XYZ file of C-alpha atoms in Angstrom:
433
model
C 0.182 -0.161 -0.006
C 1.207 3.299 -0.791
C 2.712 5.206 2.086
C 0.187 8.224 1.397
C -2.949 5.919 1.513
C -2.205 4.461 4.329
C -1.902 7.961 6.020
C -4.789 8.927 4.759
C -6.772 5.955 6.122
C -5.569 6.424 10.072
C -6.288 9.979 9.557
C -10.033 8.727 8.412
C -10.362 6.251 11.086
C -9.148 8.507 14.004
C -11.977 10.753 13.020
C -10.175 13.695 11.418
C -12.785 15.409 9.347
C -10.742 17.567 6.511
C -6.367 18.340 5.479
C -5.224 21.736 5.757
C -2.331 20.770 3.411
C 0.604 23.203 3.878
C 2.597 25.149 0.650
C 5.688 27.134 2.652
C 5.846 30.848 1.127
C 9.043 31.864 0.974
C 8.782 33.783 4.038
C 8.458 30.804 5.454
C 4.412 31.057 6.161
C 2.603 28.343 5.627
C -0.183 28.720 2.966
C -3.614 26.031 2.459
C -5.567 24.107 0.366
C -8.002 22.413 2.646
C -10.271 19.508 1.268
C -12.620 17.235 3.223
C -10.704 13.553 4.243
C -12.791 11.991 1.863
C -11.947 14.405 -1.302
C -8.220 13.990 0.203
C -7.622 10.934 -0.338
C -6.541 11.125 -3.259
C -4.134 13.924 -2.630
C -2.461 11.388 -0.311
C -1.323 9.502 -3.570
C -1.157 12.259 -6.610
C -0.354 15.131 -4.764
C -2.950 19.228 -4.903
C -3.086 20.551 -7.948
C -2.603 24.322 -7.406
C -1.658 28.008 -8.900
C 1.878 28.606 -7.678
C 1.387 32.068 -8.995
C -1.302 32.858 -6.086
C 2.481 31.948 -3.541
C 4.450 34.981 -3.388
C 7.526 35.082 -5.944
C 7.023 30.818 -6.692
C 5.707 32.063 -10.448
C 4.898 33.720 -13.023
C 0.553 33.719 -14.307
C 1.841 32.453 -17.211
C 3.167 29.435 -16.011
C 1.616 28.609 -12.716
C 0.240 24.828 -12.862
C 2.421 22.823 -9.669
C 1.990 20.087 -7.563
C 2.662 19.857 -4.782
C 4.013 16.247 -2.673
C 2.758 14.875 0.144
C 4.851 14.028 2.757
C 3.453 11.241 4.479
C 5.920 11.717 7.482
C 5.048 15.115 8.003
C 1.389 14.903 9.385
C -0.108 16.569 12.547
C -3.696 16.394 13.902
C -5.011 20.003 15.559
C -5.922 18.676 18.174
C -6.846 21.811 20.183
C -9.061 22.012 17.208
C -10.937 18.880 18.519
C -8.699 16.360 16.025
C -10.977 17.108 13.124
C -8.230 18.993 11.677
C -4.384 17.257 10.043
C -1.523 19.490 8.888
C -0.020 17.763 6.168
C 3.099 19.224 4.734
C 4.051 19.258 1.398
C 6.952 20.135 -1.188
C 6.472 21.650 -4.650
C 7.285 19.648 -8.054
C 7.885 21.543 -11.476
C 7.138 18.799 -13.834
C 9.141 15.916 -12.146
C 11.469 17.654 -10.498
C 11.506 19.875 -6.897
C 10.222 24.009 -7.338
C 13.524 25.711 -7.066
C 11.453 28.415 -5.043
C 10.066 26.022 -2.654
C 11.996 26.704 0.487
C 10.864 23.406 2.159
C 12.584 22.207 -1.270
C 16.197 24.053 -0.561
C 16.478 22.586 3.003
C 15.538 19.439 1.460
C 18.425 19.630 -1.232
C 20.621 20.822 1.296
C 20.789 18.156 4.024
C 20.661 15.944 1.001
C 24.079 17.799 0.293
C 25.046 16.842 3.346
C 24.729 13.015 3.270
C 26.106 12.840 -0.155
C 29.748 14.780 2.044
C 28.627 11.767 4.632
C 27.482 13.778 7.097
C 24.004 14.041 9.030
C 23.117 16.904 11.456
C 20.339 17.557 14.178
C 18.776 20.600 14.504
C 16.510 22.191 17.947
C 15.267 25.257 17.984
C 14.069 27.776 21.331
C 11.218 28.829 20.467
C 10.329 32.721 22.435
C 8.047 34.769 21.771
C 4.950 36.611 23.445
C 1.871 36.802 24.528
C 0.043 40.197 24.126
C -3.971 41.993 23.888
C -4.572 44.014 21.107
C -2.928 46.368 18.441
C -0.890 48.225 19.500
C -0.033 45.464 21.997
C 0.152 46.013 25.723
C 1.021 43.305 28.379
C -0.715 40.604 30.110
C 1.628 39.730 33.174
C 4.211 41.230 34.949
C 6.244 38.139 35.294
C 10.039 37.883 35.022
C 12.294 34.814 34.157
C 11.147 31.717 35.956
C 8.494 33.156 37.128
C 4.909 31.070 38.106
C 1.969 30.964 40.501
C 0.962 35.174 39.991
C 0.432 34.400 36.404
C -3.102 33.707 36.260
C -3.664 34.757 32.909
C -1.122 33.637 31.028
C -0.445 30.199 32.728
C -3.706 28.273 31.678
C -3.085 29.599 28.673
C 0.721 27.940 28.509
C -0.930 24.979 29.793
C -2.622 24.259 26.802
C -0.419 25.057 24.260
C 2.170 22.600 26.505
C -0.945 20.203 26.371
C -1.379 19.778 22.567
C 2.141 20.358 21.824
C 2.419 16.510 23.219
C -0.714 15.045 21.589
C -0.591 17.228 17.489
C 2.937 15.175 17.487
C 5.755 17.392 18.242
C 6.553 15.570 21.089
C 7.896 16.471 24.677
C 9.182 19.835 25.442
C 9.739 21.597 28.653
C 8.353 25.797 28.973
C 9.445 28.366 31.591
C 8.184 32.510 31.562
C 11.250 34.103 30.049
C 13.220 37.430 31.312
C 10.251 40.187 29.542
C 7.211 40.526 30.611
C 4.566 38.109 28.948
C 7.118 36.552 26.961
C 8.282 32.389 26.903
C 9.636 30.444 25.482
C 8.959 26.556 24.215
C 11.796 23.704 23.039
C 11.732 21.972 20.102
C 13.329 18.964 20.486
C 16.480 18.198 18.300
C 15.517 17.038 15.137
C 16.103 16.373 11.505
C 16.094 19.796 10.347
C 13.362 19.410 7.475
C 10.994 17.970 10.575
C 12.305 20.639 13.264
C 11.348 23.631 10.906
C 8.239 22.306 10.028
C 7.026 21.842 13.364
C 8.535 25.403 13.862
C 5.118 26.269 12.121
C 3.191 23.402 13.676
C 3.631 25.203 16.525
C 3.258 28.746 15.432
C -0.031 27.826 14.169
C -0.866 25.923 17.861
C 0.226 28.500 19.908
C -2.118 31.737 17.957
C -4.422 29.747 17.917
C -4.899 28.831 21.246
C -3.571 32.513 22.503
C -6.598 33.580 20.436
C -9.468 31.569 22.098
C -7.688 33.130 25.251
C -8.508 36.743 23.138
C -4.516 36.792 23.371
C -1.853 37.335 20.329
C 0.894 35.186 20.571
C 3.361 36.923 18.537
C 6.841 35.472 16.735
C 7.449 39.383 15.981
C 11.606 40.169 17.475
C 10.796 42.569 19.531
C 7.610 44.304 20.352
C 8.214 46.377 23.069
C 11.323 48.243 23.478
C 12.960 48.693 27.064
C 12.652 44.931 27.444
C 14.396 41.157 25.197
C 12.763 40.382 22.288
C 12.341 37.017 21.588
C 14.964 34.976 19.716
C 15.070 31.452 18.327
C 17.896 30.169 18.922
C 19.822 26.722 17.372
C 21.380 24.220 18.752
C 23.606 21.909 15.782
C 25.383 19.206 15.833
C 27.235 17.146 13.030
C 27.013 13.503 12.845
C 29.077 10.618 11.021
C 28.581 7.151 10.900
C 26.360 7.054 14.094
C 28.870 9.154 16.069
C 28.458 13.136 16.994
C 31.940 15.217 16.010
C 30.631 17.082 18.408
C 30.947 15.655 21.848
C 33.922 16.206 24.235
C 34.666 16.704 27.748
C 35.919 19.922 29.203
C 37.142 20.796 25.342
C 35.597 21.412 22.028
C 36.752 19.065 19.088
C 38.167 20.218 16.094
C 34.922 19.803 14.555
C 32.772 21.266 16.853
C 35.407 24.490 16.775
C 35.631 24.446 12.525
C 31.742 24.330 12.279
C 31.630 27.385 14.756
C 34.105 29.307 12.546
C 32.178 28.397 9.688
C 28.862 29.939 10.872
C 31.330 32.801 12.361
C 32.360 33.784 8.727
C 29.103 33.560 7.319
C 26.925 35.334 10.136
C 27.009 39.186 8.681
C 25.761 37.145 5.521
C 23.732 35.035 6.873
C 21.726 37.901 8.940
C 19.027 38.394 6.316
C 17.929 34.502 6.740
C 18.186 34.493 10.003
C 16.901 37.912 11.608
C 14.698 38.619 8.335
C 12.651 42.208 9.614
C 12.449 45.232 10.560
C 12.136 44.559 13.747
C 14.754 41.810 13.383
C 17.593 44.574 13.998
C 16.076 46.407 16.677
C 15.847 42.781 18.958
C 20.063 43.024 17.689
C 21.139 45.811 19.852
C 22.877 45.452 23.290
C 22.266 44.429 26.488
C 18.998 42.348 25.858
C 20.520 38.745 25.790
C 20.650 39.169 22.204
C 24.520 38.807 20.091
C 25.694 41.976 18.834
C 29.313 40.815 18.674
C 30.115 37.840 16.094
C 32.169 35.943 18.623
C 31.609 32.502 20.157
C 32.589 31.621 24.016
C 31.853 28.076 26.193
C 28.632 28.897 28.571
C 28.964 32.599 27.389
C 25.460 33.941 26.747
C 26.653 37.027 25.188
C 28.711 35.648 22.064
C 26.512 35.043 19.514
C 27.713 31.281 19.165
C 27.825 30.115 22.482
C 28.901 26.329 23.200
C 26.791 24.571 26.109
C 28.557 22.989 28.831
C 26.208 21.495 31.066
C 28.267 19.655 33.404
C 31.647 20.197 31.293
C 29.940 17.856 28.680
C 30.052 19.319 24.833
C 27.991 17.790 22.023
C 26.441 21.030 20.177
C 26.425 24.367 19.429
C 23.953 26.901 20.059
C 23.412 30.317 17.381
C 21.777 33.033 19.127
C 20.842 35.323 15.821
C 17.594 33.644 14.239
C 14.610 35.217 15.924
C 11.283 33.592 15.801
C 10.379 35.400 12.967
C 12.695 33.634 10.340
C 11.833 31.237 7.328
C 13.145 28.339 9.501
C 14.216 26.539 6.067
C 16.305 28.969 4.112
C 17.795 29.803 7.920
C 18.488 25.737 8.654
C 19.984 26.224 5.496
C 22.098 28.368 5.855
C 23.114 27.642 9.267
C 24.169 24.320 7.899
C 25.807 25.515 5.105
C 27.731 27.390 7.051
C 29.373 25.149 9.035
C 29.520 22.723 6.623
C 32.045 25.389 4.746
C 33.758 25.652 8.305
C 34.326 21.323 8.916
C 35.174 21.630 5.253
C 37.757 23.523 4.837
C 38.864 23.098 8.385
C 39.082 26.411 9.559
C 39.923 27.756 12.994
C 37.913 30.338 14.661
C 39.048 32.838 16.861
C 39.783 32.503 20.724
C 36.259 31.915 22.971
C 35.610 35.226 24.465
C 34.851 34.699 28.409
C 33.968 38.653 28.951
C 30.588 39.904 28.445
C 30.507 40.170 23.960
C 28.620 43.610 24.456
C 31.619 45.178 26.073
C 33.949 43.967 23.330
C 35.858 46.652 21.019
C 37.071 45.866 17.837
C 34.668 43.059 16.556
C 32.986 42.397 14.260
C 29.502 43.321 14.900
C 25.526 42.442 13.447
C 24.607 44.579 10.392
C 22.680 48.370 11.455
C 19.180 47.323 10.128
C 17.419 45.552 7.218
C 19.140 46.983 4.477
C 22.867 47.147 5.515
C 21.804 42.966 6.443
C 20.688 42.436 2.925
C 23.417 44.158 0.798
C 26.174 41.891 2.739
C 23.729 38.048 1.935
C 25.109 37.955 -1.143
C 28.481 37.437 0.616
C 27.487 33.492 2.228
C 27.583 30.637 0.838
C 24.278 30.109 1.712
C 23.854 33.221 -1.160
C 26.325 30.566 -3.604
C 24.612 27.223 -2.751
C 20.726 27.692 -2.272
C 18.789 27.834 -5.299
C 19.856 30.854 -7.685
C 16.239 31.957 -8.210
C 14.812 31.812 -4.988
C 18.182 33.868 -3.358
C 17.522 36.303 -5.679
C 13.768 36.730 -5.330
C 13.933 36.875 -1.719
C 16.347 39.040 -1.351
C 14.271 42.005 -3.570
C 11.543 41.241 -1.422
C 13.362 41.523 2.157
C 14.967 44.582 0.000
C 11.364 46.028 -0.968
C 10.030 45.534 3.157
C 13.376 47.890 3.839
C 12.378 50.357 1.161
C 8.633 50.066 2.568
C 9.584 51.267 6.380
C 11.712 54.171 5.158
C 8.667 55.365 2.913
C 6.070 54.297 5.711
C 8.168 56.382 8.756
C 9.573 59.764 7.688
C 11.562 59.724 11.025
C 14.070 57.128 9.068
C 16.158 54.579 10.837
C 18.572 56.317 12.859
C 15.543 58.425 14.703
C 13.096 55.214 15.260
C 16.051 52.495 15.831
C 14.786 52.633 19.342
C 11.153 53.024 18.986
C 8.513 49.981 17.705
C 6.848 51.661 15.523
C 2.827 51.321 14.125
C 3.838 50.156 10.757
C 5.857 47.107 12.253
C 3.339 46.550 14.365
C 0.607 46.243 11.793
C 2.717 44.348 9.426
C 4.403 42.025 11.805
C 2.466 41.847 14.672
C 0.054 39.103 13.683
C 1.911 38.251 10.260
C 5.780 37.034 11.919
């Protein structure tokens, strides 16, 4: 029996009434084709036929008949909606080949390239976000880091989110109140990069849906409030060969880990447009709010851009603290993996790890000042050179336009608004990011 048909039968037997077939756009946002369960049977076998010209930057109107092939291993039940609906991820074909404008295809191809060179990557994500009310948003609680019992409005929401995180098929997780008021973090378990990228999207859909039922907004906008910490999406990465973690050691990082970190640092400025993709992202990347501004690494140092977790002096991965949760996880993950691989392949040596608070360092590379600067540097990195060129060109063109729209609509310009969250940002990002 075809795998897709087997999955369809399982869904129907479980009482699922509708299937939402997910097509990922260039920004990493889910577009949906919704079918009743009986009509979805053939789609699980033959794919979804759709108009690709309706997806931003996918194609032109004269060449727009596409088929999205269903990934039978990437199906999640919307248990938060009484289990009546399933999310099924797809990858778009252009004829009989992967469509180069589908970012999910780009990540699959990146993972495939690593495999051809003998490497398997594992990635996990710490996703930070805010629970807020209204637009412009207001804070819902006054909690601090690891806060618990006084949070009458937000804790019930988080309990419901965590329950469905597991029931929907993502897996086990943990959560805690983050540093800023109304801010929380959830961990996506480490796994295959494509699977984890899918699960980030499922999680965002889940969190937004549950928050909405409680009259709140779950926002993944990087910096919704000035004067408190913004939201990051810290990515944990390990590389494996023949079932052995090349980054695993005790006390001292392995040569492979150091080379991978060197590659990530060398590409950090160029990768900024992929991992910190919004105008608002660069209001998060400022000193003293636990967001990296200096392109350095450290062992156990949370002020560094790349941190090597060092619990009990055991080492098994690096943590990249540059990304934020508005990033397209498929493009962001590809950029990170290609950068780390470049370091491994060339056996690059990083500078010495930093023990001091990184924000106070002088004479080292810094993150781009704003999105416009990030876009200018993007073509210099491994991602822009290795990912499908038409995808990179379209993505950076849209990001350049986004920066231009900000300047056109915010009369004061960047120099006077880098430390203010504008109405334009709330309208663009609060509920969409």
